[in-house]
Short mmCIF file of C-alpha atoms in Angstrom, two decimals:
data_model
loop_
_atom_site.label_atom_id
_atom_site.label_comp_id
_atom_site.label_asym_id
_atom_site.label_seq_id
_atom_site.Cartn_x
_atom_site.Cartn_y
_atom_site.Cartn_z
CA MET Q 98 -17.19 -3.46 -8.59
CA THR Q 99 -15.86 -5.37 -11.67
CA ILE Q 100 -12.48 -5.13 -13.14
CA LYS Q 101 -11.52 -6.11 -16.61
CA VAL Q 102 -8.36 -7.73 -17.59
CA ASN Q 103 -7.47 -7.84 -21.01
CA TRP Q 104 -4.86 -10.09 -22.50
CA GLN Q 105 -1.94 -7.82 -24.38
CA GLY Q 106 0.64 -10.33 -25.57
CA GLY Q 107 3.12 -12.52 -23.94
CA LYS Q 108 2.79 -12.40 -20.70
CA ALA Q 109 1.49 -8.83 -20.30
CA PHE Q 110 -1.93 -7.80 -19.18
CA GLU Q 111 -3.79 -4.57 -18.92
CA ALA Q 112 -6.63 -4.13 -16.09
CA THR Q 113 -9.52 -1.57 -16.52
CA SER Q 114 -11.27 -0.73 -12.95
CA SER Q 115 -15.01 0.21 -12.68
CA THR Q 116 -13.94 3.62 -12.69
CA GLY Q 117 -12.04 3.39 -15.70
CA HIS Q 118 -8.58 3.60 -14.57
CA LYS Q 119 -6.05 1.23 -16.30
CA VAL Q 120 -2.95 -0.58 -15.02
CA MET Q 121 -0.49 -2.85 -16.72
CA MET Q 122 0.85 -6.07 -15.43
CA ASP Q 123 3.52 -8.01 -16.95
CA ALA Q 124 6.21 -10.66 -15.84
CA SER Q 125 9.55 -10.50 -15.50
CA LYS Q 126 12.09 -11.24 -18.45
CA GLU Q 127 13.18 -13.81 -16.58
CA VAL Q 128 10.12 -16.07 -16.83
CA GLY Q 129 9.03 -14.72 -20.35
CA GLY Q 130 7.71 -11.39 -19.90
CA GLU Q 131 8.85 -8.35 -21.59
CA ASP Q 132 8.58 -6.03 -18.01
CA LYS Q 133 5.60 -3.81 -19.61
CA GLY Q 134 4.33 -3.22 -15.70
CA SER Q 135 4.20 -3.85 -12.44
CA ARG Q 136 3.80 -7.56 -11.21
CA PRO Q 137 0.75 -8.62 -9.55
CA MET Q 138 2.03 -9.04 -5.98
CA GLU Q 139 3.53 -5.43 -6.28
CA LEU Q 140 0.29 -4.15 -7.19
CA LEU Q 141 -0.92 -5.75 -3.88
CA LEU Q 142 1.57 -3.82 -2.14
CA MET Q 143 0.71 -0.63 -3.98
CA GLY Q 144 -2.81 -1.18 -2.80
CA LEU Q 145 -2.00 -1.57 0.68
CA GLY Q 146 0.41 1.98 0.93
CA GLY Q 147 -2.84 3.81 -1.02
CA CYS Q 148 -5.36 2.46 1.08
CA SER Q 149 -3.57 2.94 4.32
CA GLY Q 150 -2.36 6.13 3.26
CA ILE Q 151 -5.75 7.57 2.06
CA ASP Q 152 -6.67 6.73 5.92
CA VAL Q 153 -4.21 8.42 7.55
CA MET Q 154 -4.40 11.57 5.76
CA MET Q 155 -8.27 11.72 6.07
CA MET Q 156 -7.73 11.71 10.04
CA LEU Q 157 -4.64 13.86 10.16
CA GLU Q 158 -6.98 16.34 7.97
CA LYS Q 159 -9.79 15.99 10.80
CA GLY Q 160 -7.42 16.22 13.63
CA LYS Q 161 -6.35 19.79 12.40
CA GLN Q 162 -2.62 18.54 11.56
CA ASP Q 163 -0.45 20.77 9.34
CA VAL Q 164 0.97 17.86 7.15
CA LYS Q 165 3.10 18.89 4.08
CA ASP Q 166 4.37 15.65 3.24
CA CYS Q 167 3.06 11.45 3.61
CA GLN Q 168 5.11 8.92 2.08
CA MET Q 169 5.43 5.27 2.68
CA GLU Q 170 8.09 2.17 2.50
CA ILE Q 171 6.66 -1.02 2.47
CA THR Q 172 9.01 -3.97 3.04
CA SER Q 173 7.81 -7.25 2.56
CA GLU Q 174 9.08 -11.19 2.74
CA ARG Q 175 7.16 -13.73 0.96
CA ALA Q 176 7.14 -17.87 1.34
CA ASP Q 177 9.53 -19.80 -0.02
CA GLY Q 178 6.86 -22.15 -1.89
CA VAL Q 179 4.02 -22.04 -4.26
CA PRO Q 180 1.53 -19.85 -3.52
CA ALA Q 181 4.35 -17.24 -2.60
CA VAL Q 182 1.77 -15.30 -0.59
CA TYR Q 183 3.18 -12.48 1.62
CA THR Q 184 4.44 -13.94 4.85
CA LYS Q 185 5.49 -9.87 6.38
CA ILE Q 186 5.01 -6.72 5.40
CA ASN Q 187 6.00 -3.51 7.26
CA LEU Q 188 4.54 -0.67 6.09
CA HIS Q 189 6.83 2.50 7.37
CA PHE Q 190 5.21 5.59 7.06
CA THR Q 191 6.98 9.36 6.90
CA VAL Q 192 4.95 12.08 8.02
CA THR Q 193 6.37 15.64 7.36
CA GLY Q 194 4.81 18.76 8.58
CA THR Q 195 4.59 21.82 11.24
CA GLU Q 196 4.14 21.04 15.00
CA LEU Q 197 2.61 17.30 14.56
CA ASN Q 198 1.06 16.20 17.64
CA GLU Q 199 2.85 12.48 17.71
CA LYS Q 200 0.00 10.94 19.57
CA LYS Q 201 -2.11 11.99 16.53
CA VAL Q 202 -0.19 10.34 13.82
CA ALA Q 203 0.31 7.25 15.95
CA ARG Q 204 -3.00 6.93 16.27
CA ALA Q 205 -3.85 7.63 12.55
CA VAL Q 206 -1.09 5.09 11.79
CA SER Q 207 -2.88 2.52 14.03
CA LEU Q 208 -6.42 2.75 13.33
CA SER Q 209 -5.53 2.24 9.74
CA ALA Q 210 -3.74 -0.50 10.33
CA GLU Q 211 -6.44 -2.17 13.13
CA LYS Q 212 -9.57 -0.82 11.70
CA TYR Q 213 -10.13 1.00 8.54
CA CYS Q 214 -7.69 -0.38 5.67
CA SER Q 215 -9.39 -3.06 3.92
CA VAL Q 216 -6.45 -4.27 2.12
CA SER Q 217 -4.28 -4.60 5.51
CA LYS Q 218 -7.00 -6.84 6.80
CA MET Q 219 -7.27 -9.02 3.98
CA LEU Q 220 -3.37 -9.15 4.26
CA GLU Q 221 -3.39 -9.90 7.71
CA LYS Q 222 -4.59 -13.61 6.76
CA THR Q 223 -1.35 -14.50 5.46
CA ALA Q 224 1.23 -11.97 6.75
CA GLU Q 225 2.58 -10.77 9.95
CA MET Q 226 1.91 -7.19 9.00
CA THR Q 227 3.67 -4.15 10.95
CA HIS Q 228 3.22 -0.54 10.54
CA SER Q 229 5.76 2.32 11.87
CA TYR Q 230 6.06 5.75 11.39
CA GLU Q 231 8.11 8.66 11.93
CA ILE Q 232 7.67 12.16 12.26
CA VAL Q 233 10.15 15.08 10.39
CA GLU Q 234 9.38 18.82 11.46
CA ALA Q 235 8.72 21.16 8.29
#
């Protein structure tokens, strides 16, 4: 996999993935950016949500679960010093569906965290990773 990152002026950069998708990154105005895009550390958490969400949905589909919606809220804490790595991350799933099997939802979240999500496995090297879920009947 190769990613190209091109300077867009100021503190802004545009990243292009090997599949052609683009993401704009920029610093906050407080440090000289123009707020034209997400911060790189935000993108790490977005990647975590995408990776784990894909895992969970694949497992729930395989388990014949009638999922209507799946949302995640990711909360985090960072170290005070430099580098300001993530030290705590919680990924909370809200899975909405009809007659969802709680054991299957719990297992999907657990397997993603412990086995399948590459982003989660990398981030756990610096951060205490926790995962939680709730089920909403649709």
